[in-house]
mmCIF file of C-alpha atoms in Angstrom:
data_model
loop_
_atom_site.group_PDB
_atom_site.id
_atom_site.type_symbol
_atom_site.label_atom_id
_atom_site.label_comp_id
_atom_site.label_asym_id
_atom_site.label_seq_id
_atom_site.Cartn_x
_atom_site.Cartn_y
_atom_site.Cartn_z
ATOM 1 C CA MET A 442 -63.921 -12.558 -10.882
ATOM 2 C CA ARG A 443 -60.442 -13.016 -12.342
ATOM 3 C CA GLU A 444 -57.734 -10.643 -11.202
ATOM 4 C CA LYS A 445 -56.460 -8.290 -13.907
ATOM 5 C CA ILE A 446 -52.716 -7.913 -14.496
ATOM 6 C CA LEU A 447 -50.945 -5.432 -16.751
ATOM 7 C CA VAL A 448 -47.758 -6.676 -18.457
ATOM 8 C CA VAL A 449 -45.527 -4.206 -20.331
ATOM 9 C CA ASP A 450 -42.300 -5.247 -22.063
ATOM 10 C CA ASP A 451 -40.952 -4.255 -25.485
ATOM 11 C CA GLU A 452 -39.296 -7.665 -25.790
ATOM 12 C CA GLN A 453 -42.287 -9.496 -27.206
ATOM 13 C CA GLU A 454 -40.945 -12.957 -26.357
ATOM 14 C CA ILE A 455 -40.699 -12.039 -22.676
ATOM 15 C CA ALA A 456 -44.095 -10.321 -22.574
ATOM 16 C CA ASP A 457 -45.686 -13.315 -24.322
ATOM 17 C CA LEU A 458 -43.999 -15.775 -21.949
ATOM 18 C CA VAL A 459 -45.123 -13.851 -18.862
ATOM 19 C CA ALA A 460 -48.661 -13.671 -20.226
ATOM 20 C CA VAL A 461 -48.780 -17.423 -20.905
ATOM 21 C CA TYR A 462 -47.730 -18.313 -17.362
ATOM 22 C CA LEU A 463 -50.117 -15.826 -15.765
ATOM 23 C CA GLU A 464 -53.033 -16.912 -17.921
ATOM 24 C CA SER A 465 -52.324 -20.522 -16.957
ATOM 25 C CA GLU A 466 -52.965 -19.377 -13.351
ATOM 26 C CA ASN A 467 -56.335 -17.969 -14.474
ATOM 27 C CA TYR A 468 -55.317 -14.298 -14.352
ATOM 28 C CA GLU A 469 -56.723 -11.891 -16.941
ATOM 29 C CA VAL A 470 -53.685 -10.391 -18.667
ATOM 30 C CA TYR A 471 -53.445 -7.060 -20.502
ATOM 31 C CA LYS A 472 -50.231 -7.323 -22.498
ATOM 32 C CA TYR A 473 -48.512 -4.415 -24.261
ATOM 33 C CA TYR A 474 -45.163 -3.719 -25.898
ATOM 34 C CA THR A 475 -45.184 0.087 -25.567
ATOM 35 C CA ALA A 476 -45.696 2.526 -22.730
ATOM 36 C CA GLN A 477 -48.353 4.506 -24.603
ATOM 37 C CA ASP A 478 -50.634 1.480 -24.965
ATOM 38 C CA ALA A 479 -50.069 0.602 -21.315
ATOM 39 C CA LEU A 480 -50.941 4.124 -20.122
ATOM 40 C CA GLU A 481 -54.202 3.994 -22.063
ATOM 41 C CA CYS A 482 -55.023 0.659 -20.426
ATOM 42 C CA ILE A 483 -54.317 2.051 -16.949
ATOM 43 C CA GLN A 484 -56.983 4.721 -17.504
ATOM 44 C CA LYS A 485 -59.606 2.282 -18.799
ATOM 45 C CA VAL A 486 -59.164 -0.951 -16.831
ATOM 46 C CA GLU A 487 -59.514 -1.549 -13.089
ATOM 47 C CA LEU A 488 -56.255 -3.425 -12.593
ATOM 48 C CA ASP A 489 -55.069 -5.526 -9.658
ATOM 49 C CA LEU A 490 -51.325 -5.541 -10.399
ATOM 50 C CA ALA A 491 -48.804 -4.230 -12.950
ATOM 51 C CA ILE A 492 -45.556 -5.758 -14.227
ATOM 52 C CA LEU A 493 -43.419 -3.072 -15.880
ATOM 53 C CA ASP A 494 -40.191 -3.380 -17.837
ATOM 54 C CA VAL A 495 -37.775 -0.595 -16.911
ATOM 55 C CA MET A 496 -36.455 -0.030 -20.450
ATOM 56 C CA LEU A 497 -39.149 0.788 -23.026
ATOM 57 C CA PRO A 498 -38.774 2.480 -26.427
ATOM 58 C CA ASP A 499 -41.133 5.411 -25.809
ATOM 59 C CA THR A 500 -40.615 6.000 -22.066
ATOM 60 C CA SER A 501 -39.398 4.157 -18.976
ATOM 61 C CA GLY A 502 -41.201 1.785 -16.681
ATOM 62 C CA PHE A 503 -40.279 4.169 -13.874
ATOM 63 C CA GLN A 504 -42.456 6.866 -15.461
ATOM 64 C CA ILE A 505 -45.368 4.444 -15.824
ATOM 65 C CA CYS A 506 -44.967 3.459 -12.162
ATOM 66 C CA GLN A 507 -44.983 7.112 -11.165
ATOM 67 C CA LYS A 508 -48.154 7.669 -13.209
ATOM 68 C CA ILE A 509 -49.852 4.689 -11.543
ATOM 69 C CA ARG A 510 -48.980 5.935 -8.069
ATOM 70 C CA GLN A 511 -50.684 9.262 -8.750
ATOM 71 C CA SER A 512 -54.056 7.493 -8.668
ATOM 72 C CA TYR A 513 -53.725 3.832 -7.640
ATOM 73 C CA THR A 514 -52.243 1.692 -4.870
ATOM 74 C CA TYR A 515 -52.270 -1.780 -6.459
ATOM 75 C CA PRO A 516 -48.900 -3.617 -6.484
ATOM 76 C CA VAL A 517 -46.248 -2.816 -9.092
ATOM 77 C CA ILE A 518 -43.416 -5.206 -9.984
ATOM 78 C CA MET A 519 -40.504 -3.866 -12.026
ATOM 79 C CA LEU A 520 -38.575 -5.947 -14.577
ATOM 80 C CA THR A 521 -34.961 -4.902 -15.060
ATOM 81 C CA ALA A 522 -32.250 -6.339 -17.300
ATOM 82 C CA LYS A 523 -29.532 -4.848 -15.120
ATOM 83 C CA ASP A 524 -28.717 -6.177 -11.695
ATOM 84 C CA GLU A 525 -27.823 -2.708 -10.471
ATOM 85 C CA GLU A 526 -28.775 -1.381 -7.043
ATOM 86 C CA ILE A 527 -29.599 2.095 -8.388
ATOM 87 C CA ASP A 528 -32.363 0.714 -10.647
ATOM 88 C CA LYS A 529 -33.922 -1.133 -7.731
ATOM 89 C CA ILE A 530 -33.728 1.885 -5.458
ATOM 90 C CA THR A 531 -35.244 4.134 -8.133
ATOM 91 C CA GLY A 532 -38.186 1.785 -8.672
ATOM 92 C CA LEU A 533 -38.862 1.331 -4.973
ATOM 93 C CA THR A 534 -38.605 5.066 -4.347
ATOM 94 C CA LEU A 535 -41.211 5.747 -7.034
ATOM 95 C CA GLY A 536 -43.610 3.313 -5.396
ATOM 96 C CA ALA A 537 -42.802 -0.114 -6.832
ATOM 97 C CA ASP A 538 -43.354 -3.036 -4.469
ATOM 98 C CA ASP A 539 -40.916 -5.555 -5.900
ATOM 99 C CA TYR A 540 -38.437 -6.066 -8.729
ATOM 100 C CA ILE A 541 -37.316 -9.037 -10.834
ATOM 101 C CA THR A 542 -33.998 -9.132 -12.659
ATOM 102 C CA LYS A 543 -33.826 -10.653 -16.137
ATOM 103 C CA PRO A 544 -33.313 -13.444 -16.935
ATOM 104 C CA PHE A 545 -35.802 -14.850 -14.446
ATOM 105 C CA ARG A 546 -37.594 -18.110 -13.852
ATOM 106 C CA PRO A 547 -41.262 -17.886 -14.874
ATOM 107 C CA LEU A 548 -42.355 -19.784 -11.777
ATOM 108 C CA GLU A 549 -40.490 -17.284 -9.608
ATOM 109 C CA MET A 550 -42.347 -14.465 -11.346
ATOM 110 C CA VAL A 551 -45.695 -16.189 -10.742
ATOM 111 C CA ALA A 552 -44.830 -16.750 -7.072
ATOM 112 C CA ARG A 553 -44.025 -13.072 -6.583
ATOM 113 C CA VAL A 554 -47.236 -12.023 -8.305
ATOM 114 C CA LYS A 555 -49.234 -14.279 -5.988
ATOM 115 C CA ALA A 556 -47.393 -12.940 -2.922
ATOM 116 C CA GLN A 557 -48.104 -9.326 -3.886
ATOM 117 C CA LEU A 558 -51.777 -10.010 -4.610
ATOM 118 C CA ARG A 559 -52.195 -11.862 -1.305
ATOM 119 C CA ARG A 560 -50.921 -8.840 0.587
ATOM 120 C CA TYR A 561 -52.983 -6.401 -1.446
ATOM 121 C CA LYS A 562 -56.234 -8.337 -0.998
ATOM 122 C CA ARG A 563 -55.633 -9.494 2.563
ATOM 123 C CA TYR A 564 -57.519 -6.626 4.223
ATOM 124 C CA ASN A 565 -60.110 -6.039 1.533
ATOM 125 C CA PRO A 566 -63.590 -6.252 3.151
ATOM 126 C CA ALA A 567 -64.976 -7.626 -0.130
ATOM 127 C CA ALA A 568 -62.787 -10.674 0.367
ATOM 128 C CA GLY A 569 -64.774 -11.602 3.459
ATOM 129 C CA GLN A 570 -63.239 -9.655 6.350
ATOM 130 C CA THR A 571 -65.771 -7.154 7.654
ATOM 131 C CA GLU A 572 -64.609 -6.438 11.180
ATOM 132 C CA GLU A 573 -62.629 -3.214 11.308
ATOM 133 C CA THR A 574 -59.388 -3.127 13.192
ATOM 134 C CA MET A 575 -58.217 0.423 13.901
ATOM 135 C CA LEU A 576 -54.738 1.448 14.981
ATOM 136 C CA TYR A 577 -54.062 5.004 16.204
ATOM 137 C CA HIS A 578 -50.960 7.051 16.898
ATOM 138 C CA ALA A 579 -50.442 10.851 17.023
ATOM 139 C CA GLY A 580 -53.087 11.730 14.434
ATOM 140 C CA LEU A 581 -52.394 8.600 12.416
ATOM 141 C CA ALA A 582 -55.318 6.203 11.878
ATOM 142 C CA VAL A 583 -54.723 2.825 10.238
ATOM 143 C CA ASN A 584 -57.784 0.811 9.239
ATOM 144 C CA VAL A 585 -56.503 -2.744 8.859
ATOM 145 C CA SER A 586 -59.699 -4.192 7.393
ATOM 146 C CA SER A 587 -60.268 -1.552 4.710
ATOM 147 C CA HIS A 588 -56.537 -1.081 4.053
ATOM 148 C CA GLU A 589 -56.854 2.702 4.474
ATOM 149 C CA CYS A 590 -54.707 5.162 6.366
ATOM 150 C CA THR A 591 -55.290 8.799 7.309
ATOM 151 C CA LEU A 592 -53.069 11.415 8.921
ATOM 152 C CA ASN A 593 -54.916 14.207 10.734
ATOM 153 C CA GLY A 594 -58.014 13.298 8.737
ATOM 154 C CA GLN A 595 -56.238 13.380 5.364
ATOM 155 C CA ARG A 596 -56.016 10.143 3.385
ATOM 156 C CA LEU A 597 -52.513 8.796 2.737
ATOM 157 C CA ASP A 598 -51.970 7.029 -0.575
ATOM 158 C CA LEU A 599 -49.716 4.163 0.482
ATOM 159 C CA THR A 600 -48.509 1.251 -1.597
ATOM 160 C CA PRO A 601 -49.375 -2.224 -0.246
ATOM 161 C CA THR A 602 -45.818 -2.652 1.045
ATOM 162 C CA GLU A 603 -45.802 0.746 2.744
ATOM 163 C CA PHE A 604 -49.155 -0.004 4.373
ATOM 164 C CA GLU A 605 -47.910 -3.361 5.642
ATOM 165 C CA ILE A 606 -44.779 -1.825 7.170
ATOM 166 C CA LEU A 607 -46.831 0.868 8.906
ATOM 167 C CA ARG A 608 -49.388 -1.678 10.127
ATOM 168 C CA ILE A 609 -46.705 -3.902 11.633
ATOM 169 C CA LEU A 610 -44.946 -1.013 13.363
ATOM 170 C CA CYS A 611 -48.241 0.323 14.760
ATOM 171 C CA GLN A 612 -49.284 -3.111 16.014
ATOM 172 C CA GLN A 613 -45.866 -3.494 17.677
ATOM 173 C CA LYS A 614 -45.881 0.070 19.023
ATOM 174 C CA GLY A 615 -43.166 0.580 21.612
ATOM 175 C CA LYS A 616 -41.187 -2.441 20.379
ATOM 176 C CA VAL A 617 -38.262 -2.518 17.958
ATOM 177 C CA VAL A 618 -39.004 -4.503 14.782
ATOM 178 C CA SER A 619 -35.929 -5.666 12.892
ATOM 179 C CA SER A 620 -35.607 -5.505 9.115
ATOM 180 C CA GLU A 621 -35.461 -9.308 9.130
ATOM 181 C CA ALA A 622 -38.736 -9.501 11.052
ATOM 182 C CA LEU A 623 -40.388 -7.120 8.602
ATOM 183 C CA PHE A 624 -39.252 -9.324 5.729
ATOM 184 C CA HIS A 625 -40.564 -12.434 7.427
ATOM 185 C CA GLU A 626 -43.955 -10.824 8.016
ATOM 186 C CA ILE A 627 -44.331 -9.144 4.617
ATOM 187 C CA TRP A 628 -42.622 -11.484 2.167
ATOM 188 C CA LYS A 629 -43.500 -15.064 3.005
ATOM 189 C CA ASP A 630 -42.537 -16.057 -0.524
ATOM 190 C CA GLU A 631 -39.527 -18.403 -0.596
ATOM 191 C CA TYR A 632 -38.309 -16.828 -3.832
ATOM 192 C CA TYR A 633 -38.012 -13.328 -2.403
ATOM 193 C CA GLN A 634 -34.421 -12.098 -2.383
ATOM 194 C CA LYS A 635 -33.847 -10.437 0.969
ATOM 195 C CA SER A 636 -32.036 -7.120 0.950
ATOM 196 C CA ASN A 637 -31.969 -4.777 3.920
ATOM 197 C CA ASN A 638 -31.715 -1.891 1.478
ATOM 198 C CA THR A 639 -35.202 -2.704 0.164
ATOM 199 C CA ILE A 640 -36.795 -2.119 3.569
ATOM 200 C CA THR A 641 -34.701 1.031 4.013
ATOM 201 C CA VAL A 642 -36.047 2.512 0.779
ATOM 202 C CA HIS A 643 -39.656 1.685 1.683
ATOM 203 C CA ILE A 644 -39.178 3.260 5.131
ATOM 204 C CA ARG A 645 -37.748 6.410 3.552
ATOM 205 C CA HIS A 646 -40.655 6.701 1.133
ATOM 206 C CA LEU A 647 -43.138 6.079 3.945
ATOM 207 C CA ARG A 648 -41.527 8.806 6.044
ATOM 208 C CA GLU A 649 -41.873 11.264 3.162
ATOM 209 C CA LYS A 650 -45.617 10.603 2.989
ATOM 210 C CA LEU A 651 -45.912 11.021 6.760
ATOM 211 C CA GLY A 652 -43.930 14.267 6.660
ATOM 212 C CA ASP A 653 -41.436 12.522 8.932
ATOM 213 C CA THR A 654 -37.634 12.589 9.030
ATOM 214 C CA ALA A 655 -35.004 10.164 10.276
ATOM 215 C CA GLU A 656 -33.229 12.967 12.127
ATOM 216 C CA ARG A 657 -36.267 14.209 14.074
ATOM 217 C CA PRO A 658 -38.845 11.432 13.809
ATOM 218 C CA LYS A 659 -42.382 11.844 15.035
ATOM 219 C CA TYR A 660 -43.543 8.445 13.844
ATOM 220 C CA ILE A 661 -40.893 5.978 12.653
ATOM 221 C CA HIS A 662 -37.747 5.847 14.787
ATOM 222 C CA THR A 663 -34.582 4.103 13.631
ATOM 223 C CA VAL A 664 -32.801 2.016 16.255
ATOM 224 C CA TRP A 665 -29.393 1.765 14.621
ATOM 225 C CA GLY A 666 -28.171 -1.760 14.046
ATOM 226 C CA VAL A 667 -31.477 -3.207 15.265
ATOM 227 C CA GLY A 668 -34.510 -1.993 13.314
ATOM 228 C CA TYR A 669 -37.438 0.418 13.522
ATOM 229 C CA LYS A 670 -40.163 1.287 15.989
ATOM 230 C CA ILE A 671 -43.048 3.644 16.718
ATOM 231 C CA GLU A 672 -42.843 5.028 20.244
ATOM 232 C CA ASN A 673 -45.682 4.630 22.731
#
């Protein structure tokens, strides 16, 4: 079954170009130029990934991302015409997994899509992995094979990137994991632009979902100048 990708951009030339490259990789593309059409698609189609332009005529890509995260955990990639840190932080804080700044190389976009889908599908039992691997810590239960996480019995809705960070820290419990090591483990894509701030934002968002704080952490501890760890 072909993976389904949502593409939303009011610049028709860009949306059409993205669609052509993705379709050439045998993805099923749902292409729209307005947020309203995209929101209707989100409710009707079981998507595997979304590519959202930040600036749309009827609403922002940030609002679409926020709407997606209310119900779904599939990867979201933001397209932004401005190479401004605040746009990237906003998108990541709302649950986006990656961002691409215009103008971009189509092959770079395809590579990032593939990297996100690999991570999202990696622990899907339907993809052939049936053995469950459970990680536990202070009421936290991470099921690596089903890509599910619960805290005191309550399901946590984590993005693929958030889940991967938590999985790595739990598997390395008691050890400090540097931001660089997290990047190496999560983004194996040569095109990915490394930025320590990206990991910082994902950690902050993950802490919010865990009810954790940097000042008095129960789960994720910051080791200043080194990285992050979960205590034994």
